[in-house]
Coordinates of C-alpha atoms in Angstrom, one line a residue:
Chain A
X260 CA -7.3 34.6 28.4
X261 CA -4.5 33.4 29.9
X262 CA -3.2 29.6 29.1
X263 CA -1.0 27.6 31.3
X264 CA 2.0 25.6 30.0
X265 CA 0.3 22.3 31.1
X266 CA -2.6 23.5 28.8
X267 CA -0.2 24.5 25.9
X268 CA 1.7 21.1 26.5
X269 CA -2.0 19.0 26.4
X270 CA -3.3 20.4 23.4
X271 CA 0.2 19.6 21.5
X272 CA -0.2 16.4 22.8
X273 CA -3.9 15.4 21.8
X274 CA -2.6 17.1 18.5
X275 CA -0.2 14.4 17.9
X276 CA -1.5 11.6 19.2
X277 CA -5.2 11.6 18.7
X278 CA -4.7 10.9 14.8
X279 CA -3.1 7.7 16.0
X280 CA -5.8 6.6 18.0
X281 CA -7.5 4.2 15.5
X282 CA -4.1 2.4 14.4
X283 CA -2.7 2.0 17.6
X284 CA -6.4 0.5 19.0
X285 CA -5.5 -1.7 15.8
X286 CA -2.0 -3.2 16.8
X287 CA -2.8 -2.9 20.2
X288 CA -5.6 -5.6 19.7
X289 CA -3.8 -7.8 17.1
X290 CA -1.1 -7.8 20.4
X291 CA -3.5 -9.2 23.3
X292 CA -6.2 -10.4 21.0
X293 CA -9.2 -9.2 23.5
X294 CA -10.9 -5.9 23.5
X295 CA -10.6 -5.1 27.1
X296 CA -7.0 -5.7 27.1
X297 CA -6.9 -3.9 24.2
X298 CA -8.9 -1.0 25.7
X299 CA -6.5 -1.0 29.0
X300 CA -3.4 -1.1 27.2
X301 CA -4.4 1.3 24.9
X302 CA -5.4 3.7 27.9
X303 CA -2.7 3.2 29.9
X304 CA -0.7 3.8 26.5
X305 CA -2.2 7.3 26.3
X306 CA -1.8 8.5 29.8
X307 CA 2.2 7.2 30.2
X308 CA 2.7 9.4 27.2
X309 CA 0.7 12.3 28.2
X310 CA 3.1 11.9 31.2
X311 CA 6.5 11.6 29.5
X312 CA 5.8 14.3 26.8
X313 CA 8.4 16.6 28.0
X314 CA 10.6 14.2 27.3
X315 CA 10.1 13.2 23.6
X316 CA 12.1 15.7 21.7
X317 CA 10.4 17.4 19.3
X318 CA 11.6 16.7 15.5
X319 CA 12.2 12.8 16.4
X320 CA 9.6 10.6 15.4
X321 CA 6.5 11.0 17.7
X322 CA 4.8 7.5 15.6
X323 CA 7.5 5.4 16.7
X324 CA 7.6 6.5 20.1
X325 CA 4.0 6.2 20.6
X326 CA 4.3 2.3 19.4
X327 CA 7.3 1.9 21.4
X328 CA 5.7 3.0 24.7
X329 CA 2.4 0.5 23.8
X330 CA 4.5 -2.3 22.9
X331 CA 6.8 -1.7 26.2
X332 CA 3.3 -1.1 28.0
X333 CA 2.0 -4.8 26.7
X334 CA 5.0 -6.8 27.5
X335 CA 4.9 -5.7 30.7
X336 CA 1.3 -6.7 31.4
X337 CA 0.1 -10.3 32.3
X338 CA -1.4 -11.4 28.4
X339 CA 2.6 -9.7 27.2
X340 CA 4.4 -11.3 29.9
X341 CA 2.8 -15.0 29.0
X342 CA 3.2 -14.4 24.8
X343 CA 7.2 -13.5 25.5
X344 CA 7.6 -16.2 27.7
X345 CA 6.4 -18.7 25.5
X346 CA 8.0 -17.4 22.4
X347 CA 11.8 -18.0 21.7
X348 CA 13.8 -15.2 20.1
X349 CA 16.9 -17.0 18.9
X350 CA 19.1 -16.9 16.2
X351 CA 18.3 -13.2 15.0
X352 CA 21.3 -12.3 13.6
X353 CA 21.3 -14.9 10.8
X354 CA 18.8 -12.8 9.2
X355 CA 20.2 -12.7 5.3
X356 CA 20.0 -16.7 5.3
X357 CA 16.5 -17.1 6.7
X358 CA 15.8 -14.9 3.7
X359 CA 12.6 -16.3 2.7
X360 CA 12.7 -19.0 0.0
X361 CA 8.8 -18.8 -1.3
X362 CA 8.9 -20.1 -4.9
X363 CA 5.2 -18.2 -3.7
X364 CA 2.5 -20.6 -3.7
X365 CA 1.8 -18.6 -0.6
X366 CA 1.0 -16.0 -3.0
X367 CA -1.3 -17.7 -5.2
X368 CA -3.4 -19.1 -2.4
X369 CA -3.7 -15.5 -0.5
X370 CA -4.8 -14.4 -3.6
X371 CA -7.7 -16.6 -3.7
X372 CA -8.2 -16.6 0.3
X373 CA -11.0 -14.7 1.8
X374 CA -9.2 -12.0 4.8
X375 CA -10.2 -14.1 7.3
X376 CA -8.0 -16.4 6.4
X377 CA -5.0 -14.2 6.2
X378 CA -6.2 -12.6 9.2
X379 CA -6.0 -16.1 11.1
X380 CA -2.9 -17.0 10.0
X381 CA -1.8 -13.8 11.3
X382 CA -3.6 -14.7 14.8
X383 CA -1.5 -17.7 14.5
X384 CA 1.7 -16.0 14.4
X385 CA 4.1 -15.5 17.7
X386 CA 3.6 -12.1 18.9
X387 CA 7.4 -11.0 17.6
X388 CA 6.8 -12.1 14.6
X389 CA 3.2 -10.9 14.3
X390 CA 4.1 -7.4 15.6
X391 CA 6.7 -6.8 13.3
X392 CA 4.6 -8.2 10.3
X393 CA 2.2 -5.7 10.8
X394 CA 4.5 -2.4 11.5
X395 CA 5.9 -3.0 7.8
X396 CA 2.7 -4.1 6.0
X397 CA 0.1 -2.5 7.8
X398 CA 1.3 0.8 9.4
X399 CA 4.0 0.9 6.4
X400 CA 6.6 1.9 8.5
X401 CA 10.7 2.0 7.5
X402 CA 13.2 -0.4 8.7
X403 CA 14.4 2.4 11.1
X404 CA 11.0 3.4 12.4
X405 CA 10.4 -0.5 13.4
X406 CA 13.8 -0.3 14.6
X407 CA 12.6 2.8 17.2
X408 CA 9.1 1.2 18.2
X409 CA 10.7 -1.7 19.3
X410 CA 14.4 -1.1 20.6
X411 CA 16.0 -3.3 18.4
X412 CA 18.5 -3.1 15.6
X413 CA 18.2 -2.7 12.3
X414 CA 19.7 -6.0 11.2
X415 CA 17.2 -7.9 13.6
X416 CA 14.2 -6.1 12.2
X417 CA 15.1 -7.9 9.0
X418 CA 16.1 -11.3 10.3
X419 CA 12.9 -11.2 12.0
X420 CA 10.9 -9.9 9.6
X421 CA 12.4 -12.5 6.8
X422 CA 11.1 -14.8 10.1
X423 CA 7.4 -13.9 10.1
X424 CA 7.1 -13.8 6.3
X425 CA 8.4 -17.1 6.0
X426 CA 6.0 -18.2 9.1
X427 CA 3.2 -17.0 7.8
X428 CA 3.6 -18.5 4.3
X429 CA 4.2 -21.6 6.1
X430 CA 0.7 -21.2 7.6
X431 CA -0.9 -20.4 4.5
X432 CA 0.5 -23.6 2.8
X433 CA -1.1 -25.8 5.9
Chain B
X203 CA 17.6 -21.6 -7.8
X204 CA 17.2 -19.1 -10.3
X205 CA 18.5 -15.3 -9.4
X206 CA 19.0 -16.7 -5.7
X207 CA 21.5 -13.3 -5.2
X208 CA 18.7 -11.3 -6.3
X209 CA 15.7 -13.6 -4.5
X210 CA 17.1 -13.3 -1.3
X211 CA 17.0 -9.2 -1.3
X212 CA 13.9 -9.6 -3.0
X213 CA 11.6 -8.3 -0.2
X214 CA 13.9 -6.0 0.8
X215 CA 14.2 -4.4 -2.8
X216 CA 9.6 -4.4 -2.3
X217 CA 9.7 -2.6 1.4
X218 CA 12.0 -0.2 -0.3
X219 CA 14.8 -0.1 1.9
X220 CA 17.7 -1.2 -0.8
X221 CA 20.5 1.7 -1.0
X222 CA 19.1 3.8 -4.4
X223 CA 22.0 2.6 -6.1
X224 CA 20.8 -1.1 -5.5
X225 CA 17.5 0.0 -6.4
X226 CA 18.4 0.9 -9.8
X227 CA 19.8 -2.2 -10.3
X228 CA 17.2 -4.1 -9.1
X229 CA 14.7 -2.5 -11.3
X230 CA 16.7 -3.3 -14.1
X231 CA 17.1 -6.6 -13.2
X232 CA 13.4 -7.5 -12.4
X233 CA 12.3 -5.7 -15.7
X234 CA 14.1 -8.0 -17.8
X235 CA 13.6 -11.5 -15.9
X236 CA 10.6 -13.0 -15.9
X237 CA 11.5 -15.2 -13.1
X238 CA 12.1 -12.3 -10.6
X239 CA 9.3 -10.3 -11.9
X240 CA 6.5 -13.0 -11.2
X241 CA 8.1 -13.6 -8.0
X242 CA 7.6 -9.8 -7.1
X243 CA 4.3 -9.6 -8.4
X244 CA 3.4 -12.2 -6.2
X245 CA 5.1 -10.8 -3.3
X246 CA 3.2 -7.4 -3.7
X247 CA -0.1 -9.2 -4.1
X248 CA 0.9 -10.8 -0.5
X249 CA 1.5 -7.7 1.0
X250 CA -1.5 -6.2 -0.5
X251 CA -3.3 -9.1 1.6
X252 CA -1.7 -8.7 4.5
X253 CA -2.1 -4.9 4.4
X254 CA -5.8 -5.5 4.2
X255 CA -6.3 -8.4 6.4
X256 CA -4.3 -6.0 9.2
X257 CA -7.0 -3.1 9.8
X258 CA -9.2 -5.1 11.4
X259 CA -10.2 -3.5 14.6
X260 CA -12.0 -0.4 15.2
X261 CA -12.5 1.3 18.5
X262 CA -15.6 2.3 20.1
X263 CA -17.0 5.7 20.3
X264 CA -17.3 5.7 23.9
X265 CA -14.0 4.3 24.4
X266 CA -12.3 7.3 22.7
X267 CA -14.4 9.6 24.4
X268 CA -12.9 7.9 27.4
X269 CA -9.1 8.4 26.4
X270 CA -9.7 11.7 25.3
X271 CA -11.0 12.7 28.8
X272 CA -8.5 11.0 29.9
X273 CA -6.0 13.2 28.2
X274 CA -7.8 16.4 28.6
X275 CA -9.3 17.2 25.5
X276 CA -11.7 20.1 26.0
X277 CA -15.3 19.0 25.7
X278 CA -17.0 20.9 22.8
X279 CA -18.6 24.0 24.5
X280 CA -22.0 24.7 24.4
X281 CA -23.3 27.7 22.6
X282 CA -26.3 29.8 23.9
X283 CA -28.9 32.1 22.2
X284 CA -29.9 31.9 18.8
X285 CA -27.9 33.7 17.2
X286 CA -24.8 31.0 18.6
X287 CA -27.2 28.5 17.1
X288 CA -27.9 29.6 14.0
X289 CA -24.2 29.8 13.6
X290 CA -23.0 26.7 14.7
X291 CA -25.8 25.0 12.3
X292 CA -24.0 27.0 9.4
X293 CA -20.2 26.2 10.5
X294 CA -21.9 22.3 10.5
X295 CA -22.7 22.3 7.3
X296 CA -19.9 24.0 6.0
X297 CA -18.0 21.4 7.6
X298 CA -20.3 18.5 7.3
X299 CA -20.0 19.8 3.2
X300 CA -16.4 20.3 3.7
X301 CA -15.4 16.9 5.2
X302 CA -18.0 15.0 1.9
X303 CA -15.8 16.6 -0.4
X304 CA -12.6 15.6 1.7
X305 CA -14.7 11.9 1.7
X306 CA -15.2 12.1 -1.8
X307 CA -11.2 13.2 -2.9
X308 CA -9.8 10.9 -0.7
X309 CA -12.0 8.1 -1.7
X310 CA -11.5 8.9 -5.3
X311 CA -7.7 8.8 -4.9
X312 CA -7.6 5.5 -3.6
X313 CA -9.7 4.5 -6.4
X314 CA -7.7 5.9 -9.0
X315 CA -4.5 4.5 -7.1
X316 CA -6.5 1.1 -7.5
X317 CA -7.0 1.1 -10.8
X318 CA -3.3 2.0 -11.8
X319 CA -2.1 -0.1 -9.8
X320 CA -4.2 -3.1 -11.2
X321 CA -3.2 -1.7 -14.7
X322 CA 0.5 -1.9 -13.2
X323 CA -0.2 -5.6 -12.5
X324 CA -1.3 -6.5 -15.7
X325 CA 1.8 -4.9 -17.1
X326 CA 4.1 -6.8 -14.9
X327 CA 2.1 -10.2 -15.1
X328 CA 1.9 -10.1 -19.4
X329 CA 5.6 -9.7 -19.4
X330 CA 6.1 -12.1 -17.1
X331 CA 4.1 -14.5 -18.9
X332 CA 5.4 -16.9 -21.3
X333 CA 3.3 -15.6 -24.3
X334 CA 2.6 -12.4 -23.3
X335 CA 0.7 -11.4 -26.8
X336 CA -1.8 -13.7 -28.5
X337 CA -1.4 -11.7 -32.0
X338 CA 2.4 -11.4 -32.2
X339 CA 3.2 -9.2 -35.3
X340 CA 4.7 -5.8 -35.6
X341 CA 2.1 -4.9 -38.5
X342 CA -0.4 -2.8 -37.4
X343 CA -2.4 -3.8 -40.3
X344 CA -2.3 -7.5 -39.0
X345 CA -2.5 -6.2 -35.1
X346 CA -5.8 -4.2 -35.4
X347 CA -8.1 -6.5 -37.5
X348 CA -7.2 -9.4 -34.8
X349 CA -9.3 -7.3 -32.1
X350 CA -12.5 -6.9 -34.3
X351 CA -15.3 -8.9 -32.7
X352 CA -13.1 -9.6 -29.8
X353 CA -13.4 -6.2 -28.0
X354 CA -16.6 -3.1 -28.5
X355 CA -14.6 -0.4 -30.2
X356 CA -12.1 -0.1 -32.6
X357 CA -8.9 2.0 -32.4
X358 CA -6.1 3.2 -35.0
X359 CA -3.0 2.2 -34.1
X360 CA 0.3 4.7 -35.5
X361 CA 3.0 4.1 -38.1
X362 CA 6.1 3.2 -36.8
X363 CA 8.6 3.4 -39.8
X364 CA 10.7 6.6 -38.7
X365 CA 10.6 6.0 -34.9
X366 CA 12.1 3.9 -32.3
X367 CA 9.2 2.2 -31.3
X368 CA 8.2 -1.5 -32.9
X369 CA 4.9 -3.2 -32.2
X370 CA 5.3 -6.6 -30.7
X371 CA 1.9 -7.7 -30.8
X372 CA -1.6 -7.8 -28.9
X373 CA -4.2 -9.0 -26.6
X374 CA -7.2 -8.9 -25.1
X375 CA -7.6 -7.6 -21.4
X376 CA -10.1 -6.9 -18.9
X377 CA -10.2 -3.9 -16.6
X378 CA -13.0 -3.5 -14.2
X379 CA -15.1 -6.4 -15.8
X380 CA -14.6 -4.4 -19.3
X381 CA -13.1 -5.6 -22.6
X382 CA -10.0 -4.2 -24.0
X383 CA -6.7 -3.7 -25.9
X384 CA -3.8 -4.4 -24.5
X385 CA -0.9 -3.8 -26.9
X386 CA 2.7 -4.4 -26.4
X387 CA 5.1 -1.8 -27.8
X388 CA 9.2 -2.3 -27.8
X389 CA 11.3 0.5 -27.3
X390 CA 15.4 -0.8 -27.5
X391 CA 15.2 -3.3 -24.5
X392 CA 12.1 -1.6 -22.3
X393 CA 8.6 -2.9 -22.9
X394 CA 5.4 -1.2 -22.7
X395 CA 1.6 -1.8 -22.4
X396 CA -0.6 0.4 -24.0
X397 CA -4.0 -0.3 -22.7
X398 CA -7.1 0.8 -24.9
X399 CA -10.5 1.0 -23.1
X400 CA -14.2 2.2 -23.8
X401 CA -14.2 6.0 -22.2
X402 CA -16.1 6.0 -19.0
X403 CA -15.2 3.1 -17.5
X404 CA -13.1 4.1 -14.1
X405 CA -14.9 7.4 -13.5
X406 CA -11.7 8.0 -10.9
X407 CA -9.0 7.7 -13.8
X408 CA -11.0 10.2 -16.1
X409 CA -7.8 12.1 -16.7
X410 CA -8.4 15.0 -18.7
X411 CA -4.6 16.1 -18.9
X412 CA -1.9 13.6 -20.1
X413 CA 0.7 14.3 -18.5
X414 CA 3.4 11.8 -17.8
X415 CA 3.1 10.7 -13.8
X416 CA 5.0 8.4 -12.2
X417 CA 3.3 5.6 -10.1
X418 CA 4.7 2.3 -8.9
X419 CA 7.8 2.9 -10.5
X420 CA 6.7 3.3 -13.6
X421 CA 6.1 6.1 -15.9
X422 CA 2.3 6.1 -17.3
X423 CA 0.3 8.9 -19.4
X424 CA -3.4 8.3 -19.6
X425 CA -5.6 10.6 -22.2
X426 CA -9.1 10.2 -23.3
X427 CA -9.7 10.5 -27.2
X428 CA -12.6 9.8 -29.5
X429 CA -14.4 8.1 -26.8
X430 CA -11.3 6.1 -26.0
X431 CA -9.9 5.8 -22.6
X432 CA -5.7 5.1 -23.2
X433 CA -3.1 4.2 -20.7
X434 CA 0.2 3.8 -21.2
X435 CA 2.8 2.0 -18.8
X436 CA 6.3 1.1 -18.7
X437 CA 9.5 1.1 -17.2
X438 CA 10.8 3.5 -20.6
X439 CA 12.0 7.3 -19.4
X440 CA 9.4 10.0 -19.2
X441 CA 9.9 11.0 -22.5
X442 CA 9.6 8.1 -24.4
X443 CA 6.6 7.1 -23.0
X444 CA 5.2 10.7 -24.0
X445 CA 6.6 10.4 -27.7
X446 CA 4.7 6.8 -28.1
X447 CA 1.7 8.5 -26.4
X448 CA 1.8 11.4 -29.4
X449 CA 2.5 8.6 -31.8
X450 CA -0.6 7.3 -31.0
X451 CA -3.4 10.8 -30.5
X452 CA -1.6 11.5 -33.5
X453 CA -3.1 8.1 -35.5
X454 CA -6.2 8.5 -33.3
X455 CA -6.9 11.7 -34.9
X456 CA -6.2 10.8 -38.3

């Protein structure tokens, strides 16, 4: 039986991605915070990918891309648009002094806090800072791999990861 | 501040993402001050929260049927006759008996990973502590009386006169709602826990071999004897936790 490239190219494609499917439908709704937002984006994520699969090289990271296309596909939709608009970016590159100061009381309380709690301090967070929180703690990625999912240098994945640490501990004190 | 130079890399040194170099020296650093170890222990109990706060949503059935249409996954084709049937039924449960044993081994990793890193925990927390023993002698003779009536079981614990090793002193500990030891060895300036429970109690860390592994940055060898379970952690090389670990099946089988 014969196989046509487009075939050849599909099946590589749902090999890689599919595995991704539940994590990315994780981010995706932690980002708009609705499911059928959620269920668009991550749709729309799937088939703009599907499309520009030629184009990822193979041996590069296929994760990061994936997230960088559904983060890129979010702010670019109305719920993305609104969350960037209303959320200042400054001062990034001071990264090493916003190094976060937690003599951890934080620490103590998540400890005795139920998930919800956690999880709606999270909520709480700006969607920079939110995003980023949960790359490194949740889908465990490096520094670089942030870095590649959302087009940004190194330096300010740390300044604004140092940010959302020291955000959501401020939450968790309130 | 205390350590503020070492504080602000702190996280940093936690994601993993120091140069190795810096690494080492961070280890070093945290294993000697108490300061900077409580402060990452609380740091990796945070992330720990965070990690599981973060899965959160699950997507529908339907909705990944839809996306995988979408995509053009083939739809599972149907099989015809009997004989098809019959086949498919036994590839099922080969795989349906297949993916339970995946469950099982997957789900019995993460349990083992659990449990040594909660043993990891206590390490790093009893160090950290201001009195980290509550019998503080280096006899053994004073050492092992102190934990009758306080724990189930009773244990031997080895002589230490022509070794490196000195005993600093004891406690009790509980693992998995379960009495135990928790004794506190010295070895030049490393510290290590030697943890002492009833056999049986984490199914998933039955290790039958006792070979040295590294988790969490530390070295740890876990053996069962004479109904024992035994655990040993520290930041020591892999060797001398091995030697303490003979010192003590040796005493255990005496």
């Amino acid at each position: 039986m014969l196989v046509s490239a487009k075939e050849l190219q599909s099946d590589a494609f749902e090999e890689l991605a599919m595995p991704l499917f539940d994590r990315l439908y994780n981010f995706a709704y932690w980002l708009t915070q609705n499911r059928d937002e959620t269920e668009d984006l991550v749709q729309e994520t799937y088939a703009k990918a599907l499309r520009g699969f030629s184009s990822f090289q193979p041996g590069t990271n296929f994760r990061a891309w994936m997230y960088r296309i559904l983060r890129n596909t979010f702010l670019t939709s109305r719920t993305g648009l609104k969350a960037t608009m209303t959320v200042p970016l400054d001062s990034e590159e001071n990264g090493r002094e916003l190094t976060s100061e937690c003599q951890t009381p934080e620490a103590i309380l998540i400890e005795r806090a139920d998930w919800q709690r956690v999880q709606s301090a999270i909520d709480d967070l700006p969607v920079a800072s939110r995003e980023i929180l949960l790359l490194c703690e949740v889908e465990e990625m490096s520094y670089r791999e942030i870095a590649e999912a959302l087009s940004i240098p190194v330096g300010t994945v740390m300044s604004r990861l140092s940010r959302a640490r020291k955000m959501l501990a401020e939450r968790l004190r309130r | 501040m205390v350590c503020e130079s070492w504080k602000t890399q702190l996280d940093t040194y936690l994601d993993g993402e120091l140069p190795s170099d810096e690494m080492h020296a961070f280890d070093a650093h945290v294993r000697s001050c108490a300061s900077c170890a409580a402060d990452a222990l609380a740091r990796v109990q945070t992330k720990r929260s965070i990690q599981a706060a973060g899965k959160r949503f699950i997507p529908r059935a339907e909705f990944r049927r839809r996306v995988e249409e979408s995509i053009g996954v083939k739809p599972r084709r149907s099989v015809v006759g009997w004989g098809w049937m019959i086949t498919a039924a036994i590839l099922a449960l080969l795989l349906v008996g297949g993916l339970g044993v995946t469950y099982n081994e997957r789900r019995r990793a993460s349990q083992e990973q659990q449990g040594y890193s909660e043993l990891a925990d206590l390490h790093v927390a009893t160090l950290a502590s201001t009195s980290p023993v509550d019998v503080v002698s280096s006899d053994r003779h004073t050492v092992k009386p102190w934990f009758q009536g306080k724990i189930p079981f009773t244990f031997n614990l080895p002589e230490l006169q022509n070794s490196e090793f000195s005993l600093v002193g004891g406690r009790i500990t509980y693992f998995e709602q379960t009495p135990g030891a928790h004794l506190i060895y010295k070895l030049r300036k490393h510290e290590l826990s030697v943890f002492i429970f009833q056999e049986g109690i984490s199914p998933s860390m039955r290790d039958e071999h006792s070979a040295v592994a590294r988790r969490l940055s530390f070295n740890m060898e876990t053996w069962s004897q004479g109904g024992l379970w035994y655990c040993i952690v520290g930041d020591a090389s892999a060797s001398d936790v091995h030697e303490l670990a003979e010192l003590l099946k040796r005493s255990a089988s005496s």
